Coordinates of N, CA and C in Angstrom, one line a residue:
X18 N 0.9 -1.1 0.0 CA 0.0 0.0 0.0 C 0.9 1.2 0.0
X19 N 0.7 2.2 -0.9 CA 1.3 3.3 -0.8 C 0.9 4.4 0.1
X20 N 1.5 5.4 0.5 CA 0.8 6.4 1.3 C -0.4 7.2 0.9
X21 N -0.5 7.2 -0.4 CA -1.7 7.8 -1.1 C -3.0 7.0 -0.8
X22 N -2.7 5.6 -0.5 CA -3.9 4.9 -0.4 C -4.2 4.7 1.1
X23 N -5.7 4.7 1.4 CA -6.0 4.5 2.6 C -6.9 3.2 2.7
X24 N -6.7 2.5 3.9 CA -7.6 1.2 4.0 C -9.1 1.5 3.9
X25 N -9.9 0.7 3.3 CA -11.3 0.9 3.3 C -11.8 0.8 4.7
X26 N -12.8 1.5 4.9 CA -13.7 1.3 6.2 C -14.6 0.1 6.3
X27 N -14.4 -0.6 7.1 CA -15.4 -1.9 7.3 C -16.4 -1.5 8.3
X28 N -17.7 -1.7 7.8 CA -18.8 -1.6 8.7 C -19.7 -2.9 8.6
X29 N -20.2 -3.3 9.7 CA -21.1 -4.5 9.6 C -22.1 -4.1 11.0
X30 N -23.4 -4.4 10.8 CA -24.4 -4.4 11.8 C -24.0 -4.9 13.0
X31 N -23.4 -6.1 13.0 CA -23.0 -7.0 14.2 C -22.0 -6.0 15.0
X32 N -21.2 -5.3 14.5 CA -20.2 -4.5 15.2 C -20.8 -3.3 15.9
X33 N -22.0 -3.0 15.7 CA -22.7 -1.9 16.4 C -23.2 -2.4 17.7
X34 N -23.2 -3.6 18.1 CA -23.7 -4.1 19.4 C -22.7 -3.7 20.5
X35 N -23.4 -3.0 21.5 CA -22.5 -2.4 22.6 C -21.6 -3.4 23.3
X36 N -22.3 -4.6 23.5 CA -21.7 -5.7 24.4 C -20.6 -6.3 23.6
X37 N -20.3 -6.2 22.4 CA -19.3 -6.8 21.5 C -18.1 -6.0 21.3
X38 N -17.0 -6.4 21.9 CA -15.8 -5.7 21.7 C -15.1 -6.2 20.6
X39 N -14.3 -5.4 19.8 CA -13.7 -5.8 18.6 C -12.5 -5.0 18.2
X40 N -11.6 -5.5 17.4 CA -10.6 -4.7 16.9 C -9.7 -5.4 16.0
X41 N -8.7 -4.7 15.4 CA -7.8 -5.4 14.4 C -6.6 -4.7 14.2
X42 N -5.6 -5.3 13.8 CA -4.3 -4.7 13.6 C -3.6 -5.3 12.4
X43 N -2.5 -4.8 12.1 CA -1.6 -5.3 10.9 C -0.3 -5.4 11.4
X44 N 0.6 -5.8 10.5 CA 1.9 -6.0 10.6 C 2.7 -4.7 10.7
X45 N 2.1 -3.7 10.0 CA 2.8 -2.4 9.9 C 3.0 -1.7 11.2
X46 N 4.2 -1.3 11.5 CA 4.4 -0.6 12.8 C 4.8 -1.5 13.9
X47 N 5.1 -2.8 13.7 CA 5.5 -3.6 14.7 C 6.9 -3.3 15.2
X48 N 7.1 -3.9 16.4 CA 8.5 -3.7 17.0 C 9.3 -5.0 17.2
X49 N 8.7 -6.1 17.1 CA 9.4 -7.4 17.3 C 10.4 -7.5 16.1
X50 N 11.6 -8.3 16.5 CA 12.6 -8.4 15.3 C 12.9 -9.9 15.2
X51 N 13.7 -10.3 14.3 CA 14.0 -11.7 13.9 C 12.8 -12.6 13.6
X52 N 12.9 -13.7 14.4 CA 11.9 -14.7 14.3 C 10.5 -14.2 14.6
X53 N 10.3 -13.2 15.4 CA 9.2 -12.7 15.7 C 8.7 -11.4 15.0
X54 N 9.4 -11.0 14.0 CA 9.0 -9.8 13.2 C 7.8 -9.9 12.3
X55 N 7.2 -11.1 12.3 CA 5.9 -11.3 11.5 C 4.8 -10.8 12.3
X56 N 3.6 -11.2 12.1 CA 2.4 -10.9 12.9 C 2.3 -11.6 14.1
X57 N 3.1 -11.2 15.3 CA 3.2 -11.8 16.5 C 2.0 -11.2 17.4
X58 N 1.1 -12.0 17.8 CA 0.1 -11.4 18.8 C -0.2 -12.4 20.0
X59 N 0.8 -13.1 20.2 CA 0.6 -14.3 21.4 C 1.6 -13.9 22.5
X60 N 1.1 -14.0 23.8 CA 2.1 -14.0 24.8 C 2.7 -15.4 25.0
X61 N 2.3 -16.4 24.3 CA 2.9 -17.8 24.4 C 4.2 -17.9 23.6
X62 N 4.7 -16.9 22.9 CA 5.9 -16.9 22.3 C 7.0 -16.5 23.2
X63 N 8.3 -16.7 22.8 CA 9.4 -16.3 23.6 C 9.8 -15.0 23.2
X64 N 9.0 -14.1 22.5 CA 9.3 -12.7 22.1 C 9.3 -11.9 23.6
X65 N 10.0 -10.7 23.5 CA 10.0 -9.8 24.5 C 8.4 -9.4 24.9
X66 N 7.9 -9.5 26.0 CA 6.5 -9.2 26.5 C 6.2 -7.9 25.9
X67 N 7.0 -6.9 26.1 CA 6.7 -5.5 25.7 C 6.5 -5.3 24.2
X68 N 7.1 -6.1 23.5 CA 6.9 -6.2 22.0 C 5.8 -6.8 21.5
X69 N 5.1 -7.6 22.3 CA 3.9 -8.3 21.9 C 2.7 -7.4 22.0

């Protein structure tokens, strides 16, 4: 994605329910390095906890 492009806004009726928590993230802007530099989102890895 170039800087001129922005991600599309995703809307769905299910996401309007107050009791439903949701979120998403991408690899862009991650801080892990080496083996963990990909999409690392679990505390079960050996990555530095502050980087997860």
